[in-house]
Coordinates of C-alpha atoms in Angstrom, one line a residue:
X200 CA 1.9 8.2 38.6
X201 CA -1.3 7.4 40.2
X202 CA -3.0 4.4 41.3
X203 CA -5.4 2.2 38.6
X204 CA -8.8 4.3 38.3
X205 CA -7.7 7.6 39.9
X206 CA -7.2 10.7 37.9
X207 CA -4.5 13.1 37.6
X208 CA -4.2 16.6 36.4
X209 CA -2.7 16.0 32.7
X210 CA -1.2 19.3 32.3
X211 CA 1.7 18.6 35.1
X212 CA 5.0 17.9 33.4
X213 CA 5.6 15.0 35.6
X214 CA 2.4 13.4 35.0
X215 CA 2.5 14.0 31.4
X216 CA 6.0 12.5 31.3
X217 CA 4.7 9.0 33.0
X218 CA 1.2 9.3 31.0
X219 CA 3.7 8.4 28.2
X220 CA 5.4 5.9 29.3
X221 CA 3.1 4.2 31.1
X222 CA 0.6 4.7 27.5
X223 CA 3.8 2.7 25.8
X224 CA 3.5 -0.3 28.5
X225 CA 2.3 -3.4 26.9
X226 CA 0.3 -4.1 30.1
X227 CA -1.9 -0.7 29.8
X228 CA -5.4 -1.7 29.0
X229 CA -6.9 1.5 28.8
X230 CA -7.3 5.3 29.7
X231 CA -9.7 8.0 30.1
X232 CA -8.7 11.6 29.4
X233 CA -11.4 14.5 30.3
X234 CA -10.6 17.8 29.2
X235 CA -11.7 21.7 28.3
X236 CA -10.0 24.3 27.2
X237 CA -7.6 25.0 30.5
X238 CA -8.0 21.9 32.7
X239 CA -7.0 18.1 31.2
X240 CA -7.4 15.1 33.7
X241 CA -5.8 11.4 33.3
X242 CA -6.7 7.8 34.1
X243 CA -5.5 4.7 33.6
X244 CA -6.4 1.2 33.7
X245 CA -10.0 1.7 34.8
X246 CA -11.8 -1.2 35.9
X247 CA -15.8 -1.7 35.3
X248 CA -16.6 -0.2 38.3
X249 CA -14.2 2.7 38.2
X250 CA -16.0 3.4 34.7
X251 CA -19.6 3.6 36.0
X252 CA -18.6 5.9 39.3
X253 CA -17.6 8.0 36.5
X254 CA -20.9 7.4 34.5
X255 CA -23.0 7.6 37.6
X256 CA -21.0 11.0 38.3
X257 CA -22.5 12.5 35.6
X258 CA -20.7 16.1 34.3
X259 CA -20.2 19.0 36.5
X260 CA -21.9 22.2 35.1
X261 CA -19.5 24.3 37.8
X262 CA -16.3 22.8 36.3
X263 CA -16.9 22.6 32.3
X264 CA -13.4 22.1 31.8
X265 CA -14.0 18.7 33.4
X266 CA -17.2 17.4 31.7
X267 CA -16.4 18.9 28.3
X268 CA -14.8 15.8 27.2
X269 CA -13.9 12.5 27.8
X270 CA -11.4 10.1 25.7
X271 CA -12.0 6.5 26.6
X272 CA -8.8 4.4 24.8
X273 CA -8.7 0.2 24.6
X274 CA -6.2 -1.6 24.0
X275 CA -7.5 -5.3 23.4
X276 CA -11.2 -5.2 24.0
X277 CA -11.0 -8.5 23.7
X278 CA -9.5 -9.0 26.7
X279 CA -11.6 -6.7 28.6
X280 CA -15.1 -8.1 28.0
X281 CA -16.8 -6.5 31.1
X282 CA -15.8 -3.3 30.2
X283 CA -17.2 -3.8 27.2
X284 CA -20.3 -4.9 27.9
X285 CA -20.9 -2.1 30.3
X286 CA -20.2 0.6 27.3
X287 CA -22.6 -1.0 24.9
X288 CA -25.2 -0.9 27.2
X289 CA -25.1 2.4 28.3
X290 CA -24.3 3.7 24.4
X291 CA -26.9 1.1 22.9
X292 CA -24.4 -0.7 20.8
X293 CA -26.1 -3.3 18.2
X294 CA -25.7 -6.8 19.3
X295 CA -23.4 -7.7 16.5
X296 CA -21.1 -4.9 17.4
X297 CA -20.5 -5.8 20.1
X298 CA -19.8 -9.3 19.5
X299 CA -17.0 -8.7 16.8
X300 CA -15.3 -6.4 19.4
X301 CA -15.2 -9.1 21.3
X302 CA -14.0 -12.1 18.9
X303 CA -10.9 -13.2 20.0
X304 CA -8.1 -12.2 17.2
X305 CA -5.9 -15.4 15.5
X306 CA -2.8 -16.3 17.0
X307 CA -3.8 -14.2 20.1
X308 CA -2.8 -15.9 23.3
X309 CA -6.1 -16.6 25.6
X310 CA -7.3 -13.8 28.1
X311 CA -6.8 -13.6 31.4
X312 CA -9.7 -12.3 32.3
X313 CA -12.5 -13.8 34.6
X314 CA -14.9 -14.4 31.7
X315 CA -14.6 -16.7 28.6
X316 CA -15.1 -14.8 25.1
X317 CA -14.8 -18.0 23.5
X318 CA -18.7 -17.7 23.1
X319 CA -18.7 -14.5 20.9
X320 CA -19.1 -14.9 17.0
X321 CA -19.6 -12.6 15.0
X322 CA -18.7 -12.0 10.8
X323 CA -16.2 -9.2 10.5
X324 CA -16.6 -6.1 7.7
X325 CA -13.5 -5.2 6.9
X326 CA -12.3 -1.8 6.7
X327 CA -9.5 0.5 5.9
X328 CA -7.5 3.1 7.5
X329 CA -4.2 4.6 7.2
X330 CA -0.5 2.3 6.9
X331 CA 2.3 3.0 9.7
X332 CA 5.3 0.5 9.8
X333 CA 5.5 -2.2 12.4
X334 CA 6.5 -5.9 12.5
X335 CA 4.5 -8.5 11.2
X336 CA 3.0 -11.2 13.1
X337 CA 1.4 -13.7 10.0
X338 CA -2.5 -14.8 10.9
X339 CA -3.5 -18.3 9.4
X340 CA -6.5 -20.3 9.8
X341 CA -6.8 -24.1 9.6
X342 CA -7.4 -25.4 6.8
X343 CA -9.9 -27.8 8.0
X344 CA -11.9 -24.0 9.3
X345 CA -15.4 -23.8 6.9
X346 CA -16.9 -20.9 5.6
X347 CA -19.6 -20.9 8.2
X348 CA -16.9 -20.6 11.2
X349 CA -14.7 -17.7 9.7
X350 CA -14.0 -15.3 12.0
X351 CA -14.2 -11.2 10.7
X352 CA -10.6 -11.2 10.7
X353 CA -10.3 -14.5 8.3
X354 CA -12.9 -12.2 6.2
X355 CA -10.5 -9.1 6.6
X356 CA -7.3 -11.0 5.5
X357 CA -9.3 -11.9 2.6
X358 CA -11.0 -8.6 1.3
X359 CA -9.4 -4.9 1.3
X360 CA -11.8 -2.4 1.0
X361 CA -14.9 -3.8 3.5
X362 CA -16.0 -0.9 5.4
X363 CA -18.8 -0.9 7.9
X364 CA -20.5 2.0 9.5
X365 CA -23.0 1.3 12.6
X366 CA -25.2 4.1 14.3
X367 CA -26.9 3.7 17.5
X368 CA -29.5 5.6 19.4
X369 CA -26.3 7.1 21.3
X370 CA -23.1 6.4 19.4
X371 CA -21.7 6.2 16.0
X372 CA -19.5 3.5 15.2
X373 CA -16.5 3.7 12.3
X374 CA -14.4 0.7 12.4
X375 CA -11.2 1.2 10.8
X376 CA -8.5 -1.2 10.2
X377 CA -4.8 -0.2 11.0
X378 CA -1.9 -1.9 8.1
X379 CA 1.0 -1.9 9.0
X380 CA 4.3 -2.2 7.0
X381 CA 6.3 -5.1 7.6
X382 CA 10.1 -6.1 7.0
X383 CA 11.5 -7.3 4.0
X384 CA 11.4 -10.9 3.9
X385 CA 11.2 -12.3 0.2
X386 CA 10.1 -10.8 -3.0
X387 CA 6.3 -12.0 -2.6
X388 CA 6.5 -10.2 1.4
X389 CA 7.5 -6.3 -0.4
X390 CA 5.4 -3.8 0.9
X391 CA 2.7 -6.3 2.3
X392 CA 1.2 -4.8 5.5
X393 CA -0.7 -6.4 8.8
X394 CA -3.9 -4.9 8.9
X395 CA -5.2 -3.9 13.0
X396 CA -8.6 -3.3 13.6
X397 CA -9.4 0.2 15.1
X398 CA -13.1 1.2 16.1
X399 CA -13.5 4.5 16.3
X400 CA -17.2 5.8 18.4
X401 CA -18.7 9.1 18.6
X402 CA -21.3 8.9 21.2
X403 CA -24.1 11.6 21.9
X404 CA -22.7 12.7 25.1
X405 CA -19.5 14.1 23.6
X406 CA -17.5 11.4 24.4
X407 CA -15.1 9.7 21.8
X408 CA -14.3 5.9 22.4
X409 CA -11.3 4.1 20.2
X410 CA -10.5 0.8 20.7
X411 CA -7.4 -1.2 19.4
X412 CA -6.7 -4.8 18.5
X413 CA -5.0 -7.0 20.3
X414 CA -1.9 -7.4 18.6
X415 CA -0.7 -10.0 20.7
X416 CA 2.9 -10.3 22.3
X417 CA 5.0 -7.6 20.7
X418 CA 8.0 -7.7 22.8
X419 CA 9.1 -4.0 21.5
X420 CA 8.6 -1.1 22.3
X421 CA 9.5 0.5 19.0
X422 CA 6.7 -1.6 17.1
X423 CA 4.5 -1.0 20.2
X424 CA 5.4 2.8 19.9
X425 CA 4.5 2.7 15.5
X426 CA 1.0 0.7 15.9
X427 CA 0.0 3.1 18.5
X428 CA 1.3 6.6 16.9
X429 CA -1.8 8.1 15.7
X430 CA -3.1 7.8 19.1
X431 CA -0.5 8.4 21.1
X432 CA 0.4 11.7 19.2
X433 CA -3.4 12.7 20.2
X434 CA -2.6 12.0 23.6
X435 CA 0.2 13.8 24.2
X436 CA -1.2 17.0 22.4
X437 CA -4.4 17.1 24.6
X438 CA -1.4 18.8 27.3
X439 CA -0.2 21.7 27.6
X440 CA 2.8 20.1 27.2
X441 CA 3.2 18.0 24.6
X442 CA 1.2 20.5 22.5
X443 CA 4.1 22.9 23.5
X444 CA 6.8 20.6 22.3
X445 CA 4.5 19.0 19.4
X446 CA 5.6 18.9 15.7
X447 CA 4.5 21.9 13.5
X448 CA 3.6 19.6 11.1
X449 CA 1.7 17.4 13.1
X450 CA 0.3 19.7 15.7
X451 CA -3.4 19.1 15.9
X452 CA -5.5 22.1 18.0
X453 CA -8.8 20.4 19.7
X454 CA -8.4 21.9 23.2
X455 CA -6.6 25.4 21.9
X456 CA -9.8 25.6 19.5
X457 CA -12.8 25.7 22.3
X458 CA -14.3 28.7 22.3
X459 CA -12.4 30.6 19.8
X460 CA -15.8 29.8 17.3
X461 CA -18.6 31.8 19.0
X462 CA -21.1 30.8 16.5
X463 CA -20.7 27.2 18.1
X464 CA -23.4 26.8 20.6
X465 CA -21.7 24.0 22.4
X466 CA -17.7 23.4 23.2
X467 CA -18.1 19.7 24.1
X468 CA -19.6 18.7 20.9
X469 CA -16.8 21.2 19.1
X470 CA -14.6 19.7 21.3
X471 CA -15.1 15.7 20.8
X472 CA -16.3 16.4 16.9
X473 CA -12.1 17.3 16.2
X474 CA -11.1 14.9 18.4
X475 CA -12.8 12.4 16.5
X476 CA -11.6 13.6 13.4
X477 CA -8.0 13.7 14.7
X478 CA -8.2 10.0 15.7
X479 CA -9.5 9.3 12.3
X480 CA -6.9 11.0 10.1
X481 CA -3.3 9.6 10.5
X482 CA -2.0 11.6 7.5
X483 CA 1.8 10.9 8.6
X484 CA 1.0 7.3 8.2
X485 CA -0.6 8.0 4.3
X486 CA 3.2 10.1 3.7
X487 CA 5.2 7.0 5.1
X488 CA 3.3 4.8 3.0
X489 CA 3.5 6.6 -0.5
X490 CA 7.8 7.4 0.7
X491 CA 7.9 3.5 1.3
X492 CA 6.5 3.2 -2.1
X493 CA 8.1 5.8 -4.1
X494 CA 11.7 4.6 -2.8
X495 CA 11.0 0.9 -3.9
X496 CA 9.8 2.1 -7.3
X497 CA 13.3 4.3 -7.5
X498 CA 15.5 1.8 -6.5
X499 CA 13.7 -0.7 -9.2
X500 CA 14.3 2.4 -11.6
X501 CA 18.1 2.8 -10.4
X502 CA 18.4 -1.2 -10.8
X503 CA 16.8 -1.2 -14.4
X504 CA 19.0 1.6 -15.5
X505 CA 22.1 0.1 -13.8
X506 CA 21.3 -2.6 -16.1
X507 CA 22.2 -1.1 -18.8
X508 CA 26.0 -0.9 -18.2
X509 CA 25.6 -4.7 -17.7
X510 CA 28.8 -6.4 -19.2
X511 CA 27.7 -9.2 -21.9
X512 CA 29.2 -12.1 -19.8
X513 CA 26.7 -11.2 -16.6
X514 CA 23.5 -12.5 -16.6
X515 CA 20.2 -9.9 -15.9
X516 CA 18.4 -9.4 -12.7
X517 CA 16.0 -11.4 -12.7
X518 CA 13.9 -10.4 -9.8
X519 CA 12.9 -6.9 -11.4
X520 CA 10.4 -8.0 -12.8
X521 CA 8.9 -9.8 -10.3
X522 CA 9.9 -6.7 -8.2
X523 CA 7.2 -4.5 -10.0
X524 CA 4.7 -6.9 -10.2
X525 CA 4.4 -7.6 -6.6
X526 CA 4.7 -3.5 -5.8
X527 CA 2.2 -3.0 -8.5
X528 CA -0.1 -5.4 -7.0
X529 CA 0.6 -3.2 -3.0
X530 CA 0.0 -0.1 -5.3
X531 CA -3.6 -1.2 -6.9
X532 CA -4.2 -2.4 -3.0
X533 CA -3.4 0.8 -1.7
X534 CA -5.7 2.4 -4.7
X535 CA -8.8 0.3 -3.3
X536 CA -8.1 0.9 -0.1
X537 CA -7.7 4.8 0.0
X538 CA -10.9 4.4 -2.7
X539 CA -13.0 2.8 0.4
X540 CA -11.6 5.2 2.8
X541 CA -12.8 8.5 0.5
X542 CA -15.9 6.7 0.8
X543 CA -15.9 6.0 4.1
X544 CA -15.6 10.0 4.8
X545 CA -18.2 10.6 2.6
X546 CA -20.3 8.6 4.5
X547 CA -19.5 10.1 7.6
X548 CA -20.2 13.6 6.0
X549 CA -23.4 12.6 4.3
X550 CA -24.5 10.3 7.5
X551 CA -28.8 10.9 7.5
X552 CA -30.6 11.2 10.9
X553 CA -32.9 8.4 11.9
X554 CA -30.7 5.6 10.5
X555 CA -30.0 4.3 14.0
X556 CA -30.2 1.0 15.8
X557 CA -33.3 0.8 18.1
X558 CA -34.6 4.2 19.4
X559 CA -34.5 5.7 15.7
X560 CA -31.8 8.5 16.6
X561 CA -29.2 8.4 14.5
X562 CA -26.1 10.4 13.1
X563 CA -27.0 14.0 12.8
X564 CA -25.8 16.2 10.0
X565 CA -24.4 19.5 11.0
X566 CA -27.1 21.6 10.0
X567 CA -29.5 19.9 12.4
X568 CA -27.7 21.6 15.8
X569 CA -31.0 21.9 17.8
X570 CA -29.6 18.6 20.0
X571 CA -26.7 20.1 20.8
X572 CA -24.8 18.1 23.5
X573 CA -28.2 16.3 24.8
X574 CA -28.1 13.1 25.7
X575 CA -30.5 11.2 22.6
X576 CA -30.7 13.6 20.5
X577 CA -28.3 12.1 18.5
X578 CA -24.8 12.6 17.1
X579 CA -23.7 15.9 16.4
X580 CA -20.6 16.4 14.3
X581 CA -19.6 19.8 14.5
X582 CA -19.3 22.2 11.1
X583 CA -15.3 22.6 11.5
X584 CA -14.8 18.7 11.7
X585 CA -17.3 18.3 8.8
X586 CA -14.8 21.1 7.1
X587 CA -11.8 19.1 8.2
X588 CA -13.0 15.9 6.8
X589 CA -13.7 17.2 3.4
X590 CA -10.3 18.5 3.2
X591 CA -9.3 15.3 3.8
X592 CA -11.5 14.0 1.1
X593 CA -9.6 16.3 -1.4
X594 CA -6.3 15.2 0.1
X595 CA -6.9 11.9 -0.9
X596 CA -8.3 12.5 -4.3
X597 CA -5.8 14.9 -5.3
X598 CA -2.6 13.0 -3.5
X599 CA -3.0 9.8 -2.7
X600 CA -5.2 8.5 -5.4
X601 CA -3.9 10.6 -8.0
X602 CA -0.3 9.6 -6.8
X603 CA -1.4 5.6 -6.8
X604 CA -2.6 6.2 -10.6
X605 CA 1.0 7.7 -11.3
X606 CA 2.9 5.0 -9.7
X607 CA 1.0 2.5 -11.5
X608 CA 1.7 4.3 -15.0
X609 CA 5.7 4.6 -14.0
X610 CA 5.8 1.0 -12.9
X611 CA 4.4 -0.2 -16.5
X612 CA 6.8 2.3 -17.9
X613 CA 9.5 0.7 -16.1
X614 CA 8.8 -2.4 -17.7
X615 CA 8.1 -1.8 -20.9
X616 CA 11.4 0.7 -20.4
X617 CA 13.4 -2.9 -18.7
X618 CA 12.5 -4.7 -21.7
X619 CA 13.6 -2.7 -24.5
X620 CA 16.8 -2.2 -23.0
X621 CA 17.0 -6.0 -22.7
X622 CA 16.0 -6.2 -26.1
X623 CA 18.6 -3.7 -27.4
X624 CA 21.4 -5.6 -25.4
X625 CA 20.0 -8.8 -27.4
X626 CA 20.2 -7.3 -30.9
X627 CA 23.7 -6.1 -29.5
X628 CA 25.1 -9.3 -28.7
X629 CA 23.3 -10.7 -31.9
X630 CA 25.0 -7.9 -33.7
X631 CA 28.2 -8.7 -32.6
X632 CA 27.9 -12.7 -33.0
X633 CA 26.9 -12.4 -36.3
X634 CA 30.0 -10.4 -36.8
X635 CA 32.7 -13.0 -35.5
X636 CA 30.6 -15.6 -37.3
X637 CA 31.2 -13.5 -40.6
X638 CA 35.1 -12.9 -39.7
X639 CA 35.6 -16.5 -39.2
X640 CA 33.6 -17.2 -42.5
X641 CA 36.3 -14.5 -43.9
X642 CA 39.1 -15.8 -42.7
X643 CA 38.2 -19.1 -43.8
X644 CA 37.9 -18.2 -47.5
X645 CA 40.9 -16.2 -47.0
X646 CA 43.3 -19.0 -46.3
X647 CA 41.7 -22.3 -48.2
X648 CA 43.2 -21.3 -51.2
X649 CA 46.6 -21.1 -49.3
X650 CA 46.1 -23.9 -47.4
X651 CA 45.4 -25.7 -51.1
X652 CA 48.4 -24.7 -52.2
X653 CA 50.4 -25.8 -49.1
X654 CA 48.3 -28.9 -49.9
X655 CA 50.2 -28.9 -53.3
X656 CA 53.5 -28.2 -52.5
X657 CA 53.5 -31.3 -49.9
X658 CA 52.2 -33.9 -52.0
X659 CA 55.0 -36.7 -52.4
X660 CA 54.7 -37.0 -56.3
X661 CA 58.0 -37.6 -57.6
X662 CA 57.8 -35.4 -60.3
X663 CA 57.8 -32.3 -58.3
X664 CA 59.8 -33.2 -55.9
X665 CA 62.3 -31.0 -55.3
X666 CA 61.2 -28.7 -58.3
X667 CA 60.4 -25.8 -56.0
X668 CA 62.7 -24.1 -53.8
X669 CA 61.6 -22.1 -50.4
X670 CA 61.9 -18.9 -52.3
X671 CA 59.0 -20.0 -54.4
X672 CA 57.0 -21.2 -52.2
X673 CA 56.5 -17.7 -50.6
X674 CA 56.1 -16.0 -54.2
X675 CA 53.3 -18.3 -54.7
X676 CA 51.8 -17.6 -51.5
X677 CA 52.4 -13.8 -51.3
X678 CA 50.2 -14.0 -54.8
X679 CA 48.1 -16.3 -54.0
X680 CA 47.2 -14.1 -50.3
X681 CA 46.9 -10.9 -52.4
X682 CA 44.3 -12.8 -55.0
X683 CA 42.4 -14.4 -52.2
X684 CA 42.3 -11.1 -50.5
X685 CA 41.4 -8.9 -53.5
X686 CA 38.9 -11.5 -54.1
X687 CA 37.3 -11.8 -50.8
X688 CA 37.0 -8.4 -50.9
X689 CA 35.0 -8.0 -54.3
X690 CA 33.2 -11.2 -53.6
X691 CA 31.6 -10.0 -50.5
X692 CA 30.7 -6.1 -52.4
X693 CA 29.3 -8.5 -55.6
X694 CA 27.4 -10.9 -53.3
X695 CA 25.7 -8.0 -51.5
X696 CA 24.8 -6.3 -54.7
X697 CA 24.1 -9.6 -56.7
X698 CA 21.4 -10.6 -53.3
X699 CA 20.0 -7.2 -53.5
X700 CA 19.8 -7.5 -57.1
X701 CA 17.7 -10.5 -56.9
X702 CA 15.7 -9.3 -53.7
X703 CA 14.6 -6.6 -56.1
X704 CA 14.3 -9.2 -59.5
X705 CA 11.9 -11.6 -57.1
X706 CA 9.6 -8.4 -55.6
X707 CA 8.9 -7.2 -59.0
X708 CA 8.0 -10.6 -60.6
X709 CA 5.9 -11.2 -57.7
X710 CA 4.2 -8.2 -58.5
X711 CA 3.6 -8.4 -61.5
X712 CA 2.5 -12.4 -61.6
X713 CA 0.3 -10.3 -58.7
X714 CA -1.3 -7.9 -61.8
X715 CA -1.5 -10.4 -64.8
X716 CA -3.2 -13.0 -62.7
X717 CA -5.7 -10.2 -61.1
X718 CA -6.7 -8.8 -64.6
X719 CA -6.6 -12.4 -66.1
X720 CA -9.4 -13.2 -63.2
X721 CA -11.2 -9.8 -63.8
X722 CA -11.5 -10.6 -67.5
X723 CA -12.8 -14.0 -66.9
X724 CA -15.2 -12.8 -64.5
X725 CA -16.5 -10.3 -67.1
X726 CA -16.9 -13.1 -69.9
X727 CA -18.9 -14.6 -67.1
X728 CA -21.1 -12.0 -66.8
X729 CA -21.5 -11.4 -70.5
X730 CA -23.1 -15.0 -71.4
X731 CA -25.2 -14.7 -68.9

């Protein structure tokens, strides 16, 4: 791999090969891709300077595979202040942008770069974008902290759906935020996800910037690998060879498309308007997320049905219920956030010329194509990424949103389905206690007139002594058994029919005190109404 700063042709196997390993090193700060349709070149690691001699450059008409595009990636601006700096002043960023890039993330370890960012405040807009799993790093803020020093991510921890839009007299600014899915811990941690900041800038000289986070310390390169798939995914398919070995279903086409439209007047605008939409649609995150969801609502359904062949002597799981109410709540969070993010497309669709910050130009809609790739004339998104991003629209209305809406209806089925079947097993075990309790009533009617009569025959009263033999004895009791059977028997059929008997004696005299008091009240009411 080459040096930091220097570029190298993307589409060589062996270059493409350390371009991903060296784009999974937790050390890379940043790269530059510049591509056409048959040429793709690499950097990494620029520096400030490196970044201007490429500015100052300017775009070779001879070699428009070279100037048709360029991908500028950051990992922690934060951390890279200078660079910063240098690409809001040459794409006009609004002061407050580009002090919330800046703002140092909780629980990030300090910089070591050569200038302090301590200095740069700024009140954060949250935002949404789409969920991929990673590991969760938890973000507090002192409790002594006021309302009038909280940081934009304190704000984002706080509030979901914030999103924030800025256009420039060069650029056009989306800033996304990045959840991710973190393990298991305790029933209140289910499904809760760590939300990244990603901006994403589409700037008027068909160049697309995204910068990441910092995440701090990860320590692995599988939760490195999940916070940056969307990107990396892009990466790899702007050459020949990952594109080759891409996944059908996640195969994107942004260098394969230049030049097959030949209504588009310009390829670099076609070119970085996909790209940008690319970059903003992780649509393998949005499946991961609704699978993560729709396996924890089956396994609650497999638990709440398992439930049923629950033995009377075993208590019920009690963390079902809490279960749903906590993947509920994710659910309704997920609702609001894909909500915000539908609008967030629309506003990107709908986005009005002359809404800019300071020279007026603003976000172009694709019918106004007379600026085509001129520097200040605004930004152009092309007609096939407007296309693509209503598409996506419609995914998310007709998928996600509809799909939140039945999860939410199945989880309050599952409850109200967990409930009756603990109330059945209740009237169950009510059932059958009131069932012993009436046996052991039985039985004890059954055997106090025997037990009487044993009563009898062991009194010490002289006169019977010895008057009754063994033989006897069991005579008496056989008969006395029968009759208390027999008895038992008719008593319980004549106790039924004597209480429903009087059920029915006490309805009808209610009734009919009911009727005589009414008309009595009526016909007094009448004799009132006659004297007067």
């Amino acid at each position: 791999m080459a040096q930091n700063g220097f570029f190298e042709n993307f589409d060589d196997d062996d270059v493409y090969r350390a371009s991903k390993e060296r784009s999974l090193d937790e050390s890379t700060r940043n790269f530059v891709v510049e591509f056409g349709k048959s040429h793709a070149q690499i950097g990494f690691d620029l520096c400030p300077g490196d970044l201007q001699k490429l500015f100052d450059s300017g775009r070779d008409e001879e070699k428009p595979v070279r100037w048709m595009y360029v991908f500028l990636n950051i990992w922690a601006p934060n951390r890279q202040v200078e660079l910063i700096e240098l690409l809001g002043n040459r794409y006009k960023f609004s002061p407050r942008l580009l002090a919330i890039i800046q703002t140092m993330p909780p629980d990030t370890p300090p910089a070591t770069s050569n200038r302090s960012v301590g200095k740069h405040k700024g009140l954060h807009k949250d935002d949404i974008e789409l969920a991929i799993s990673s590991v969760d790093t938890p973000r507090t803020r002192s409790p002594s902290q006021s309302l009038h020093t909280i940081s934009q991510y304190d704000a984002s921890k706080e509030m979901i759906n914030f999103q924030s839009i800025d256009i420039g007299a060069h650029c056009a600014n989306w800033m996304h935020e990045l959840p991710h899915v973190k393990k298991d811990e305790s029933i209140l941690d289910e499904g809760s996800q760590r939300r990244l900041w990603f901006w994403l800038v589409l700037c008027d000289d068909n160049t697309v910037m995204s910068l990441h986070e910092d995440p701090g310390p990860v320590n692995n390169v599988e939760a490195l690998k999940s916070m940056r798939g969307n990107t990396l995914s892009v990466l790899s398919q702007l050459s020949i060879q990952g594109h080759l070995s891409a996944d059908p279903t996640s195969m994107i086409t942004v260098r394969q498309a230049l030049g097959l439209d030949a209504a588009a007047t310009d390829s670099g605008t076609e070119g970085s308007s996909n790209l940008f939409y690319y970059l903003f649609d992780d649509w393998r995150a949005v499946y991961s997320t609704i699978a993560a969801y729709r396996a924890r609502l089956r396994e609650l359904e497999h638990d709440i049905l398992a439930d049923m062949t629950r033995k009377s002597g075993k208590s019920p799981n009690i963390e079902i219920i809490p279960r749903l109410h906590v993947l509920g709540r994710r659910v309704r969070q997920m609702e609001g956030l894909y909500s915000g993010y539908k609008n967030l497309i629309t506003r990107i669709i709908e986005s009005k010329p002359g809404m800019g910050h300071g020279m007026g130009h603003g976000m172009t809609t694709p019918r106004s194509l007379s600026g085509v790739g001129t520097r200040g004339q605004g930004v152009v998104l092309a007609p096939s990424a407007t296309q693509r991003f209503e598409r996506l629209g419609d995914r998310l209305d007709l998928l996600i949103l509809s799909g939140t809406r039945e999860f939410l209806a199945e989880k309050d089925a599952l409850i109200s389905m967990y409930f009756n079947i603990n109330t059945q097993k209740d009237s169950e075990a009510t059932a059958r206690l009131t069932r012993s309790a009436t046996l052991l009533a039985k039985l004890s009617v059954l055997f106090l007139p025997v037990s009487l009569m044993t009563s009898y025959f062991s009194t010490q009263i002289s006169d019977i002594q010895d008057a009754y033999t063994v033989k006897e004895y069991w005579i008496v009791f056989a008969v006395m058994m029968s009759i208390s059977f027999m008895g038992l028997f008719f008593f319980s059929r004549l106790l039924m029919w004597v209480t429903e008997t009087l059920d029915e004696w006490v309805k009808e005299f209610s009734l009919s005190f009911a009727r005589i008091f009414t008309k009595r009240g009526r016909a007094r009411q009448r004799e009132v109404n006659a004297e007067r």
